[in-house]
mmCIF file of C-alpha atoms in Angstrom:
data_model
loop_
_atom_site.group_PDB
_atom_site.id
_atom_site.type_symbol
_atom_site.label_atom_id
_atom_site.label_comp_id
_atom_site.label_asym_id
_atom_site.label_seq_id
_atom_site.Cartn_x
_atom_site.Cartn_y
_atom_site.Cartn_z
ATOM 1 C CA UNK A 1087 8.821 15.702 0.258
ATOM 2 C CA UNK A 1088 6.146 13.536 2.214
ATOM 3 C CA UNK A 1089 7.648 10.479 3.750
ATOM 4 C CA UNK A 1090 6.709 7.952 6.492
ATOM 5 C CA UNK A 1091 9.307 6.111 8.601
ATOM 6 C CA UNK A 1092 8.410 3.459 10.905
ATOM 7 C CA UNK A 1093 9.841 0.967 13.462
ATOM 8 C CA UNK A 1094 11.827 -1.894 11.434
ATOM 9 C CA UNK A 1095 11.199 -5.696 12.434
ATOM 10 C CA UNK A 1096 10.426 -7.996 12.779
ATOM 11 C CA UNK A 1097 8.838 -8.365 16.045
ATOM 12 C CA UNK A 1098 8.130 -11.163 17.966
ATOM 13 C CA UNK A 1099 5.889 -11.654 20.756
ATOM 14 C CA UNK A 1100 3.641 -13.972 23.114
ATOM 15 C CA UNK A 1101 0.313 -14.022 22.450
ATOM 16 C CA UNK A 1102 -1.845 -11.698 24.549
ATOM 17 C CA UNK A 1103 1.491 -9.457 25.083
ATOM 18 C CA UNK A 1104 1.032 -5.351 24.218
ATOM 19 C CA UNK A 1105 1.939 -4.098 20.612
ATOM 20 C CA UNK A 1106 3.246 -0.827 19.478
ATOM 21 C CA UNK A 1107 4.740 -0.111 16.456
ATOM 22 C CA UNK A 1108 6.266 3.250 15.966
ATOM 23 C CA UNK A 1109 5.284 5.452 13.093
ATOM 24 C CA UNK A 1110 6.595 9.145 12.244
ATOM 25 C CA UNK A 1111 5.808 11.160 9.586
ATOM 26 C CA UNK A 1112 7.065 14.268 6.955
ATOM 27 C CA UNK A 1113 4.178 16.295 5.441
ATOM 28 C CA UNK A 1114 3.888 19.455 4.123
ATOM 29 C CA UNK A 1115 -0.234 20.485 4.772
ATOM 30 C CA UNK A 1116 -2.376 18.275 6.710
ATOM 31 C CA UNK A 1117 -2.071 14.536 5.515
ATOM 32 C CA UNK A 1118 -4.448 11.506 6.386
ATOM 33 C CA UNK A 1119 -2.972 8.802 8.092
ATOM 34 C CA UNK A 1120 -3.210 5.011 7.652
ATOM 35 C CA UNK A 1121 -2.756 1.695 8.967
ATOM 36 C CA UNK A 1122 -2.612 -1.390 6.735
ATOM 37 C CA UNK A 1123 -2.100 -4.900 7.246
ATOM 38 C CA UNK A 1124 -1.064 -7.902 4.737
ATOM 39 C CA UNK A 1125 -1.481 -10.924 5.900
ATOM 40 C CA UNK A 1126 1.044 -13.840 4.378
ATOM 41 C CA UNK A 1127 0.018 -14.060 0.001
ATOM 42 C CA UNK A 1128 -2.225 -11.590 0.423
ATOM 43 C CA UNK A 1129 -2.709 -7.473 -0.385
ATOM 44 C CA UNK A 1130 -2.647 -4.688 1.989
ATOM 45 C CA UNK A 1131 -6.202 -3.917 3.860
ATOM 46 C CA UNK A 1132 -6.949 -1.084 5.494
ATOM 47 C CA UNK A 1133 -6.849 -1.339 9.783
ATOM 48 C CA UNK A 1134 -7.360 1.875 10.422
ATOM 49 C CA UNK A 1135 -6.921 5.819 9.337
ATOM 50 C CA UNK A 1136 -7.284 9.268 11.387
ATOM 51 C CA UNK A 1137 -7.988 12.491 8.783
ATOM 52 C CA UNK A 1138 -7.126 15.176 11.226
ATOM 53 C CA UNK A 1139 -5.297 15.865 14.765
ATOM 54 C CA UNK A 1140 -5.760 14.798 18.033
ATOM 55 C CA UNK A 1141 -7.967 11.893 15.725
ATOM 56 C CA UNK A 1142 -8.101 8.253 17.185
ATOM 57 C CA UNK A 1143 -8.778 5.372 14.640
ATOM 58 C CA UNK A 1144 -9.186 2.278 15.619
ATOM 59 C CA UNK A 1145 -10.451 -1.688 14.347
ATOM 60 C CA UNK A 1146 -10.450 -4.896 15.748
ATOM 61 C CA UNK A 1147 -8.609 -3.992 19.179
ATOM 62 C CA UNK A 1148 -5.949 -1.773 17.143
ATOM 63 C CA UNK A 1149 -5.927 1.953 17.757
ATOM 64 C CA UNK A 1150 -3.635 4.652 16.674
ATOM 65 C CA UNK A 1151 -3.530 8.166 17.317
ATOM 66 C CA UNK A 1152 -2.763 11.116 14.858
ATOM 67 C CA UNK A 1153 -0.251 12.954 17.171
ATOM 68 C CA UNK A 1154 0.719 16.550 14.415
ATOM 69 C CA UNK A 1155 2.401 17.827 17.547
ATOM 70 C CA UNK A 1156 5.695 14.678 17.808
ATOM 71 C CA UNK A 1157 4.158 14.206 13.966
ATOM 72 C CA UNK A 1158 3.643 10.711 15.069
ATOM 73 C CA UNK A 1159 0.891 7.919 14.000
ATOM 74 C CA UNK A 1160 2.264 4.787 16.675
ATOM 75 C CA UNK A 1161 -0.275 1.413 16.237
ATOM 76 C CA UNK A 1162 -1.028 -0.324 19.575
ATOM 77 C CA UNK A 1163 -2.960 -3.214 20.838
ATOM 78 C CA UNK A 1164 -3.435 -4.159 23.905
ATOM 79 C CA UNK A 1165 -3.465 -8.538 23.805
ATOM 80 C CA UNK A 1166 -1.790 -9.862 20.547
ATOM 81 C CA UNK A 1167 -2.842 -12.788 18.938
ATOM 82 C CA UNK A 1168 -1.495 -15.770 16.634
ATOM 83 C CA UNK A 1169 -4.154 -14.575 14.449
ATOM 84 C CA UNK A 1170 -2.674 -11.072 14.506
ATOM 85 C CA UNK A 1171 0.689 -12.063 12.735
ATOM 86 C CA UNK A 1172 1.332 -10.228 9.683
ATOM 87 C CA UNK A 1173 3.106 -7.206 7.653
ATOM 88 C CA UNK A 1174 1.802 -3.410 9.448
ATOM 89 C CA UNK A 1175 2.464 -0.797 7.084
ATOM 90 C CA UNK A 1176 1.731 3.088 8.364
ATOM 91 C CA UNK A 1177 0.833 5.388 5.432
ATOM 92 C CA UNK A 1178 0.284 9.111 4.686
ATOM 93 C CA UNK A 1179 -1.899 10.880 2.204
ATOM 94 C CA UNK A 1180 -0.669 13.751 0.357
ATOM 95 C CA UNK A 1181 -0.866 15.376 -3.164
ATOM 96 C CA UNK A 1182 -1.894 12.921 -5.821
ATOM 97 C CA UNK A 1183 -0.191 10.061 -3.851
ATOM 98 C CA UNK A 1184 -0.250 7.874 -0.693
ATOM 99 C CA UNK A 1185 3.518 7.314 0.952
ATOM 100 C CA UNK A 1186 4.292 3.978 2.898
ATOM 101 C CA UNK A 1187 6.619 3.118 5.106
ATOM 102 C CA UNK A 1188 8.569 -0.090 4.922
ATOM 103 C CA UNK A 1189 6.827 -2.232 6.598
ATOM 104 C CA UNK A 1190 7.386 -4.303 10.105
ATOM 105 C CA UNK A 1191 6.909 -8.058 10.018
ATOM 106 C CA UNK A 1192 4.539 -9.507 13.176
ATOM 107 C CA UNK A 1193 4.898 -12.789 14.728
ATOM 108 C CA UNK A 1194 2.746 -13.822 17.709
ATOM 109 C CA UNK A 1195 3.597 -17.220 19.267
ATOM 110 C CA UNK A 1196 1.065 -19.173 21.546
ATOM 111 C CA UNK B 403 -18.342 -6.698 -5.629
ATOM 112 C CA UNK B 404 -15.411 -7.914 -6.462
ATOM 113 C CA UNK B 405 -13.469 -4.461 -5.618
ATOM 114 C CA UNK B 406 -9.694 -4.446 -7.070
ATOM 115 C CA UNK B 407 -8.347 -7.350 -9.366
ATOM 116 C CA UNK B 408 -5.398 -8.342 -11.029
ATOM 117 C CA UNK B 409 -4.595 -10.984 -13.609
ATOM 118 C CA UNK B 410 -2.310 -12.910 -13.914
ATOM 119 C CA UNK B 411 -1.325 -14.475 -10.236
ATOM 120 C CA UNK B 412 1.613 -15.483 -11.046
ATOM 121 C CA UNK B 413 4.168 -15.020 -14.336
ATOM 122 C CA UNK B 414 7.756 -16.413 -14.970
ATOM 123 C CA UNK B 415 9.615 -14.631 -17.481
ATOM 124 C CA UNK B 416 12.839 -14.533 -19.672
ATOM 125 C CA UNK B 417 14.900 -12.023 -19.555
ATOM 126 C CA UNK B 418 13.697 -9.366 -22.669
ATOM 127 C CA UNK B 419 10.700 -10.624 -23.132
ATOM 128 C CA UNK B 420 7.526 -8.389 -22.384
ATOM 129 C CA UNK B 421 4.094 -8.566 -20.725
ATOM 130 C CA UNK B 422 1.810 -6.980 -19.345
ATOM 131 C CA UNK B 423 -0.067 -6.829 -15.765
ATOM 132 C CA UNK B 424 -3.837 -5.958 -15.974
ATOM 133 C CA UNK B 425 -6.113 -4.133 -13.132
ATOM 134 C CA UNK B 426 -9.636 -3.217 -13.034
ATOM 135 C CA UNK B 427 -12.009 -2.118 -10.612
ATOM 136 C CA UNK B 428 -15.406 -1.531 -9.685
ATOM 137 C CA UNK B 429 -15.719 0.602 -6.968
ATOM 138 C CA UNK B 430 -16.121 3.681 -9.735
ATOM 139 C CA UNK B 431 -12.863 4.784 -8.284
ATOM 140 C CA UNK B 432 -11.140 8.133 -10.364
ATOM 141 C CA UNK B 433 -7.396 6.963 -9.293
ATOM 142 C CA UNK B 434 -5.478 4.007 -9.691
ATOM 143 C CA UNK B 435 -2.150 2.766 -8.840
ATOM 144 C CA UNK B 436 0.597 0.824 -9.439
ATOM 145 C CA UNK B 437 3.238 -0.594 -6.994
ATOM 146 C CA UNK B 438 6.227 -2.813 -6.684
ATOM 147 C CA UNK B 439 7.178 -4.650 -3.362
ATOM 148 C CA UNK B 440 10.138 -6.082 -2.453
ATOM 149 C CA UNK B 441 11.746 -7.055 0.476
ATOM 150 C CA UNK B 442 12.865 -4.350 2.808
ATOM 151 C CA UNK B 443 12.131 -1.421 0.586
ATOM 152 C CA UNK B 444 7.966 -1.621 1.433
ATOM 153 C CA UNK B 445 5.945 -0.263 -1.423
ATOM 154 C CA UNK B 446 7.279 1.667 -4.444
ATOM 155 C CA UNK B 447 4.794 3.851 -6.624
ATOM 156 C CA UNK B 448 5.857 3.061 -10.579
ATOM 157 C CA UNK B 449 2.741 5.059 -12.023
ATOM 158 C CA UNK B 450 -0.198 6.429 -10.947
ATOM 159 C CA UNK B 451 -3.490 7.869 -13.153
ATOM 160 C CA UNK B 452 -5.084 10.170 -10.857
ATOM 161 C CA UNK B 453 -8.195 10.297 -13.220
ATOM 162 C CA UNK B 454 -9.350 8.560 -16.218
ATOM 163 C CA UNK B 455 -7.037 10.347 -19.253
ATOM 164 C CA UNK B 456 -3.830 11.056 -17.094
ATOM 165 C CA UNK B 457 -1.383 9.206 -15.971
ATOM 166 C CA UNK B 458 1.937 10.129 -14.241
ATOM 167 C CA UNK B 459 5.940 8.846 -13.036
ATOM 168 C CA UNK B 460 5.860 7.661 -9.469
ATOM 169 C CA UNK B 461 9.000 6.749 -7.332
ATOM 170 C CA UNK B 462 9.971 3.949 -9.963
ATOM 171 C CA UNK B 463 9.034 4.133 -13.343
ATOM 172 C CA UNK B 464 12.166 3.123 -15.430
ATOM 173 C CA UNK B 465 11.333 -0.116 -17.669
ATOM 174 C CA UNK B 466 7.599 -0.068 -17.288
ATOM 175 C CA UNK B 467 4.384 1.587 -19.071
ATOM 176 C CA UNK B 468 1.011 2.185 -18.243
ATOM 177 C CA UNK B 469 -1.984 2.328 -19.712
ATOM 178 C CA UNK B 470 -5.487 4.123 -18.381
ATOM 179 C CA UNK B 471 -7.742 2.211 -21.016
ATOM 180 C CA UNK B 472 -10.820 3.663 -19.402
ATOM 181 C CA UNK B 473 -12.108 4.574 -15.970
ATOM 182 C CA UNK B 474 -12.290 0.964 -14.553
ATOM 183 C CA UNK B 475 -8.453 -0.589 -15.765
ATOM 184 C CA UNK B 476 -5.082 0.033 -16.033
ATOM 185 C CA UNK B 477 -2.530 -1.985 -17.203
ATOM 186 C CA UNK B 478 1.395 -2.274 -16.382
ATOM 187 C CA UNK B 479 3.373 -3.127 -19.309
ATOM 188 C CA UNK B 480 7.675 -4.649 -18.923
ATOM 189 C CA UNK B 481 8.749 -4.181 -22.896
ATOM 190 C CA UNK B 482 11.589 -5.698 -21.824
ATOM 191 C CA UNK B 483 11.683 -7.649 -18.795
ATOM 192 C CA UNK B 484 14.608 -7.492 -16.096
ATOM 193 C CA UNK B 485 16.006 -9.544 -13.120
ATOM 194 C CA UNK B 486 15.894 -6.206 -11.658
ATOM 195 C CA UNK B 487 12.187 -6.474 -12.036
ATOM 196 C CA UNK B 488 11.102 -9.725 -10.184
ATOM 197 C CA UNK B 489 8.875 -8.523 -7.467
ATOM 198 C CA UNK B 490 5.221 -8.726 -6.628
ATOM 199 C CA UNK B 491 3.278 -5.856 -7.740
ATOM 200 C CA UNK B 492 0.010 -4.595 -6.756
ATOM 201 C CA UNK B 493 -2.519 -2.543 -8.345
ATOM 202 C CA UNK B 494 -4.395 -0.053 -6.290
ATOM 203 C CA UNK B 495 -7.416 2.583 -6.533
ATOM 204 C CA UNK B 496 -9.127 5.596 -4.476
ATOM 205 C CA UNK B 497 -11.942 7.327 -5.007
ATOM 206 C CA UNK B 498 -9.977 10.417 -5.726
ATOM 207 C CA UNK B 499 -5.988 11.553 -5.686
ATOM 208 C CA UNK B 500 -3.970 10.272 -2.562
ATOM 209 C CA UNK B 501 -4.479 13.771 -0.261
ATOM 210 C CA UNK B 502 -8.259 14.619 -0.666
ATOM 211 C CA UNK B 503 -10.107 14.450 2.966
ATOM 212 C CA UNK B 504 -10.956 10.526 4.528
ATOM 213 C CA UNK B 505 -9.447 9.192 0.967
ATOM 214 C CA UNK B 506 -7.890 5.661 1.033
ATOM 215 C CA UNK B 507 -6.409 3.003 -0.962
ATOM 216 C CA UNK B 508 -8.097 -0.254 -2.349
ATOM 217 C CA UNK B 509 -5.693 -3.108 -3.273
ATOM 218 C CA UNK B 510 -5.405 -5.973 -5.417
ATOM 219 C CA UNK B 511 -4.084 -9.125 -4.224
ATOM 220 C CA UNK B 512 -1.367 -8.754 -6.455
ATOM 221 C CA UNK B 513 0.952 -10.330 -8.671
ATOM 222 C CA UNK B 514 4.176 -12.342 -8.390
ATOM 223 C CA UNK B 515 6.852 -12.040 -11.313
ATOM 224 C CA UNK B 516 9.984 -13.844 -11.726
ATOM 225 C CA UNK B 517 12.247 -12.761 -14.573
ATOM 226 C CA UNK B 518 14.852 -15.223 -15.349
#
């Protein structure tokens, strides 16, 4: 079945340091992909999503692209900050459902 | 547009006793969603109603029900509450079921049970 398997945390870096957090991805047809944060007490948002391949999404300095060839969906950013701490979650689309992976914890220290 | 919400916040239970965990949107969504999250294991489907009238077993569903009481809630119900079940669980909606085209999730901010 679908499934989504991403980089386990947590991570730690210094502010203004790169990102990337890895993302794969099982699908039979041609899922959506998605980015979510949750920030500490709160619910996931959406950061980003790519429908199709070779797609780039990207918000607030994050970009990811949807890679059908290494079935791959990594997140990067360029300069981390303390504001960007916080729970990533990649995420595929498929059937009647949406799959997550587990989830890698991000702290940024000044 | 106050988009996904959930009610209560917070709950402490006993074990066996029951509640239930209510959702509603307003974003005119057809799906809706139900997960549980808990630490290291990300987020587990329990139910999901992929239209107003349906509803269906996700990943999890053993010791809960759900109702679809029309197109803007649906409610989680523990008839008998576990320790097993302490988590935080969110509600969710999308326009329409999980693979359609540019399709994506809405949350709630969720709700924190502790079963005793």
């Amino acid at each position: 079945g679908d499934s989504v398997t991403q980089m386990e945390g947590p991570v730690t870096l210094s502010e203004e340091a790169f990102l990337t957090i890895n993302c794969t991805y099982t699908a039979t047809g041609y899922p959506s992909l998605f980015w979510y944060v949750q920030y500490p007490g709160e619910g996931l948002q959406l950061l980003l999503k790519a429908t199709k391949a070779d797609d780039k999404g990207s918000n607030k300095g994050f970009e990811a692209t949807y890679r059908k060839e290494t079935t791959s969906f990594h997140l990067e950013k360029g300069s981390v900050q303390v504001s960007d701490s916080a729970v990533y979650f990649c995420a595929l689309s498929g059937g009647n459902q949406f799959y997550f992976g587990t989830g890698t914890s991000l702290t940024v220290i000044p | 547009n106050a988009g996904v919400t959930q009610t209560p916040k917070f709950q402490v239970l006993k074990t066996g006793q029951s509640m239930t965990l209510q959702c509603a949107q307003d974003m005119n969504h057809n799906s809706m969603y139900w997960y549980r999250q808990d630490p290291g294991m990300g987020l587990r489907l329990i139910y999901y109603s992929a239209s107003e009238g349906t509803t269906d077993k996700g990943e999890v569903p053993n010791g809960y029900n759900v109702s679809r009481l029309n197109k803007r809630e649906f409610s989680l119900r523990l008839e008998s509450a576990a320790p097993s079940q302490t988590s935080v669980y969110f509600c969710a909606s999308s326009e329409v079921p999980g693979g359609a085209l540019r399709n994506e999730q809405f949350f709630g901010p969720g709700t924190r049970l502790t079963v005793l």
